Amino acid sequence: MNRPLGLRLPKLYYGWVLLGVAIIAGSFSTGVGVWGASVFVRPMTEEMEWSRAAFYGALTFQMLVGGALAPIVGPMQDTRTGPMRLMLFSAVLLGVSLIGLRYIDSLWQFYLLFGVSGGIAQITGGFALSMTILPKWFVRKRGRVLGIAAMGPGLGPMLYPVSLQALIDASDWRMAWFVLGIVALCVLIPLSFLVRTRPEDMGLLPDGDSPVRPEPVEGPQSASQPRTIAAGGLTVRESVRTLSFWLIVAAFALVGIGIGGFHANLVPFYQDSGIPESVAALSATAFAVGSVSFRPVWGLLAERVPLRYLIGPQLILTAGTVLLILNVGGQTSMLIVTGLHGLTIGAYITLMGVIVADYFGRLHLGAINGVLRPFMTASGAASPLFIAFLFDLQDSYTLAFLIIAAGWLLAGALMLLAKPPRSPERAATASGGPSTGTAV
């Protein structure tokens, strides 16, 4: 049927295209780097005669490389073409390095391809899109959008461990790495050409607003959490001078200790507990179902509830789920408890990008994350090696998991203390001093 004359269909806001890119790219960030790697632990260490500490040392290298590059790459994420070029580069590097893993015959080659090359590729992939690009395209709808985008990393544990385990069972771990590399090249390279830094680069405004509508200011819309940061946001120098910035840094670093090593060791933990390998891989699926299903809900709540009152209690509950995991007694309880863990940690994964953007603004978001991320990755990098070392020492994950639970408990308390910072202009006005203004 022909469209009636004079009837115009609404034009799709390009921010929704970027949301789709972020979901797909985000699935690779967790599917390759953490959950995907977990199913390779036993077959690779047994064939290559490596210790688990040696295997997870490559994951440590990956995080250290990413953290070291963050201050350099961060400001590039604020430039007009930087994000597109960076994602294209990371897509090629990731795909080639994964293909190369099929042919390794020594530990240093694994460290080079998975650790160094993987670290460079990860810093400019799905994580950057959700943390620095999407928050620039959405302000009023930021919570719900980042909640949907966070479903991407959640798809990693849902899809990759089971699929890769099936490839390993059908062939071997070498072919599984090879296929994963081919998929990464075919999917991520085309997506990289769709990336745009900010709506203004395309003559648009955040949230798809029309030019006649004032540009939305930063921060949540509810009266319970007043908006305190102007549209441009704080500069890096202004951000690091706030107490909230360092409370968030400390909390993120403590969470990194858990996320960096806990999830990568969860499948091996269940396998060592006597659960069959193929069934243990389903724990990642249970985690993903619990986590992904509620991430949009966390995003919507972020637009109505002060963020620290969402993230803080959630991290405390996450600490409790670790204790439940240590007491899993069978396959059914494994699926239930791991799903519950995914539900609680999913809130943090969803809201970490929202709180940074809402607290410090969108103009210098790449540079601010460039300062923030090294602290996250430093703790995350130490975690896999630390957990593997304790396992090799005690032949048990119990002590390591208890330390992780304590870290998440403390992180929750710190987040509860992190109040939204005030813009320098308002702070100066409130104190009677001269107005310094906020960078835009």
JSON list of C-alpha atoms in Angstrom, two decimals, residues 127 130-132 135 141-154 220 225 248 251-252 255 259 291-292 294-315 318 342-360 365 369 372 376 415-416 418:
[
{"chain": "A", "resi": 127, "resn": "PHE", "atom": "CA", "xyz": [33.28, -0.82, 27.20]},
{"chain": "A", "resi": 130, "resn": "SER", "atom": "CA", "xyz": [28.83, 2.37, 26.94]},
{"chain": "A", "resi": 131, "resn": "MET", "atom": "CA", "xyz": [31.03, 4.47, 29.20]},
{"chain": "A", "resi": 132, "resn": "THR", "atom": "CA", "xyz": [31.94, 7.40, 26.95]},
{"chain": "A", "resi": 135, "resn": "PRO", "atom": "CA", "xyz": [26.18, 9.03, 27.62]},
{"chain": "A", "resi": 141, "resn": "LYS", "atom": "CA", "xyz": [17.03, 8.97, 28.77]},
{"chain": "A", "resi": 142, "resn": "ARG", "atom": "CA", "xyz": [20.53, 8.02, 29.88]},
{"chain": "A", "resi": 143, "resn": "GLY", "atom": "CA", "xyz": [19.49, 5.57, 32.56]},
{"chain": "A", "resi": 144, "resn": "ARG", "atom": "CA", "xyz": [17.19, 3.46, 30.41]},
{"chain": "A", "resi": 145, "resn": "VAL", "atom": "CA", "xyz": [19.56, 3.56, 27.42]},
{"chain": "A", "resi": 146, "resn": "LEU", "atom": "CA", "xyz": [22.60, 2.43, 29.39]},
{"chain": "A", "resi": 147, "resn": "GLY", "atom": "CA", "xyz": [20.41, -0.17, 31.04]},
{"chain": "A", "resi": 148, "resn": "ILE", "atom": "CA", "xyz": [19.60, -1.61, 27.63]},
{"chain": "A", "resi": 149, "resn": "ALA", "atom": "CA", "xyz": [23.23, -1.26, 26.49]},
{"chain": "A", "resi": 150, "resn": "ALA", "atom": "CA", "xyz": [24.35, -3.20, 29.55]},
{"chain": "A", "resi": 151, "resn": "MET", "atom": "CA", "xyz": [22.47, -6.20, 28.17]},
{"chain": "A", "resi": 152, "resn": "GLY", "atom": "CA", "xyz": [25.34, -6.53, 25.66]},
{"chain": "A", "resi": 153, "resn": "PRO", "atom": "CA", "xyz": [28.01, -7.52, 28.19]},
{"chain": "A", "resi": 154, "resn": "GLY", "atom": "CA", "xyz": [25.35, -9.73, 29.76]},
{"chain": "A", "resi": 220, "resn": "PRO", "atom": "CA", "xyz": [18.55, 12.59, 36.87]},
{"chain": "A", "resi": 225, "resn": "GLN", "atom": "CA", "xyz": [18.14, 13.85, 43.13]},
{"chain": "A", "resi": 248, "resn": "ILE", "atom": "CA", "xyz": [33.87, 6.14, 43.22]},
{"chain": "A", "resi": 251, "resn": "ALA", "atom": "CA", "xyz": [34.61, 1.50, 45.08]},
{"chain": "A", "resi": 252, "resn": "PHE", "atom": "CA", "xyz": [35.27, 0.67, 41.42]},
{"chain": "A", "resi": 255, "resn": "VAL", "atom": "CA", "xyz": [34.68, -4.23, 42.63]},
{"chain": "A", "resi": 259, "resn": "ILE", "atom": "CA", "xyz": [34.96, -8.98, 38.55]},
{"chain": "A", "resi": 291, "resn": "SER", "atom": "CA", "xyz": [21.78, -10.22, 35.00]},
{"chain": "A", "resi": 292, "resn": "VAL", "atom": "CA", "xyz": [20.44, -9.26, 31.57]},
{"chain": "A", "resi": 294, "resn": "PHE", "atom": "CA", "xyz": [16.89, -6.81, 34.99]},
{"chain": "A", "resi": 295, "resn": "ARG", "atom": "CA", "xyz": [19.46, -4.43, 33.49]},
{"chain": "A", "resi": 296, "resn": "PRO", "atom": "CA", "xyz": [16.84, -2.25, 31.74]},
{"chain": "A", "resi": 297, "resn": "VAL", "atom": "CA", "xyz": [14.98, -2.09, 35.06]},
{"chain": "A", "resi": 298, "resn": "TRP", "atom": "CA", "xyz": [18.09, -0.79, 36.83]},
{"chain": "A", "resi": 299, "resn": "GLY", "atom": "CA", "xyz": [18.42, 1.82, 34.10]},
{"chain": "A", "resi": 300, "resn": "LEU", "atom": "CA", "xyz": [14.86, 3.05, 34.55]},
{"chain": "A", "resi": 301, "resn": "LEU", "atom": "CA", "xyz": [15.29, 3.19, 38.32]},
{"chain": "A", "resi": 302, "resn": "ALA", "atom": "CA", "xyz": [18.43, 5.29, 37.80]},
{"chain": "A", "resi": 303, "resn": "GLU", "atom": "CA", "xyz": [16.25, 8.05, 36.36]},
{"chain": "A", "resi": 304, "resn": "ARG", "atom": "CA", "xyz": [14.12, 8.12, 39.52]},
{"chain": "A", "resi": 305, "resn": "VAL", "atom": "CA", "xyz": [16.27, 7.03, 42.47]},
{"chain": "A", "resi": 306, "resn": "PRO", "atom": "CA", "xyz": [19.59, 8.55, 43.65]},
{"chain": "A", "resi": 307, "resn": "LEU", "atom": "CA", "xyz": [22.28, 6.38, 42.12]},
{"chain": "A", "resi": 308, "resn": "ARG", "atom": "CA", "xyz": [24.27, 5.79, 45.28]},
{"chain": "A", "resi": 309, "resn": "TYR", "atom": "CA", "xyz": [21.15, 4.30, 46.89]},
{"chain": "A", "resi": 310, "resn": "LEU", "atom": "CA", "xyz": [20.94, 1.80, 44.04]},
{"chain": "A", "resi": 311, "resn": "ILE", "atom": "CA", "xyz": [24.58, 0.80, 43.63]},
{"chain": "A", "resi": 312, "resn": "GLY", "atom": "CA", "xyz": [25.53, 0.72, 47.32]},
{"chain": "A", "resi": 313, "resn": "PRO", "atom": "CA", "xyz": [22.93, -1.80, 48.57]},
{"chain": "A", "resi": 314, "resn": "GLN", "atom": "CA", "xyz": [23.32, -3.86, 45.39]},
{"chain": "A", "resi": 315, "resn": "LEU", "atom": "CA", "xyz": [27.05, -4.35, 46.03]},
{"chain": "A", "resi": 318, "resn": "THR", "atom": "CA", "xyz": [26.40, -9.17, 45.80]},
{"chain": "A", "resi": 342, "resn": "GLY", "atom": "CA", "xyz": [23.92, -12.11, 38.10]},
{"chain": "A", "resi": 343, "resn": "LEU", "atom": "CA", "xyz": [20.84, -10.18, 39.20]},
{"chain": "A", "resi": 344, "resn": "THR", "atom": "CA", "xyz": [22.72, -8.26, 41.88]},
{"chain": "A", "resi": 345, "resn": "ILE", "atom": "CA", "xyz": [26.01, -7.57, 40.07]},
{"chain": "A", "resi": 346, "resn": "GLY", "atom": "CA", "xyz": [24.05, -6.61, 36.95]},
{"chain": "A", "resi": 347, "resn": "ALA", "atom": "CA", "xyz": [22.97, -3.40, 38.67]},
{"chain": "A", "resi": 348, "resn": "TYR", "atom": "CA", "xyz": [26.57, -2.29, 39.13]},
{"chain": "A", "resi": 349, "resn": "ILE", "atom": "CA", "xyz": [27.54, -3.16, 35.56]},
{"chain": "A", "resi": 350, "resn": "THR", "atom": "CA", "xyz": [24.55, -1.17, 34.32]},
{"chain": "A", "resi": 351, "resn": "LEU", "atom": "CA", "xyz": [24.92, 1.88, 36.53]},
{"chain": "A", "resi": 352, "resn": "MET", "atom": "CA", "xyz": [28.69, 2.42, 36.64]},
{"chain": "A", "resi": 353, "resn": "GLY", "atom": "CA", "xyz": [28.54, 4.35, 33.36]},
{"chain": "A", "resi": 354, "resn": "VAL", "atom": "CA", "xyz": [25.45, 6.27, 34.42]},
{"chain": "A", "resi": 355, "resn": "ILE", "atom": "CA", "xyz": [26.93, 7.54, 37.67]},
{"chain": "A", "resi": 356, "resn": "VAL", "atom": "CA", "xyz": [30.14, 8.78, 36.05]},
{"chain": "A", "resi": 357, "resn": "ALA", "atom": "CA", "xyz": [28.23, 10.64, 33.33]},
{"chain": "A", "resi": 358, "resn": "ASP", "atom": "CA", "xyz": [25.59, 12.05, 35.70]},
{"chain": "A", "resi": 359, "resn": "TYR", "atom": "CA", "xyz": [28.10, 13.15, 38.32]},
{"chain": "A", "resi": 360, "resn": "PHE", "atom": "CA", "xyz": [30.74, 14.69, 36.03]},
{"chain": "A", "resi": 365, "resn": "LEU", "atom": "CA", "xyz": [33.73, 11.96, 29.66]},
{"chain": "A", "resi": 369, "resn": "ASN", "atom": "CA", "xyz": [37.19, 7.71, 32.25]},
{"chain": "A", "resi": 372, "resn": "LEU", "atom": "CA", "xyz": [39.29, 6.47, 36.32]},
{"chain": "A", "resi": 376, "resn": "MET", "atom": "CA", "xyz": [39.79, -0.24, 38.01]},
{"chain": "A", "resi": 415, "resn": "MET", "atom": "CA", "xyz": [29.15, 4.14, 47.15]},
{"chain": "A", "resi": 416, "resn": "LEU", "atom": "CA", "xyz": [26.58, 5.07, 49.78]},
{"chain": "A", "resi": 418, "resn": "ALA", "atom": "CA", "xyz": [29.43, 9.26, 47.30]}
]
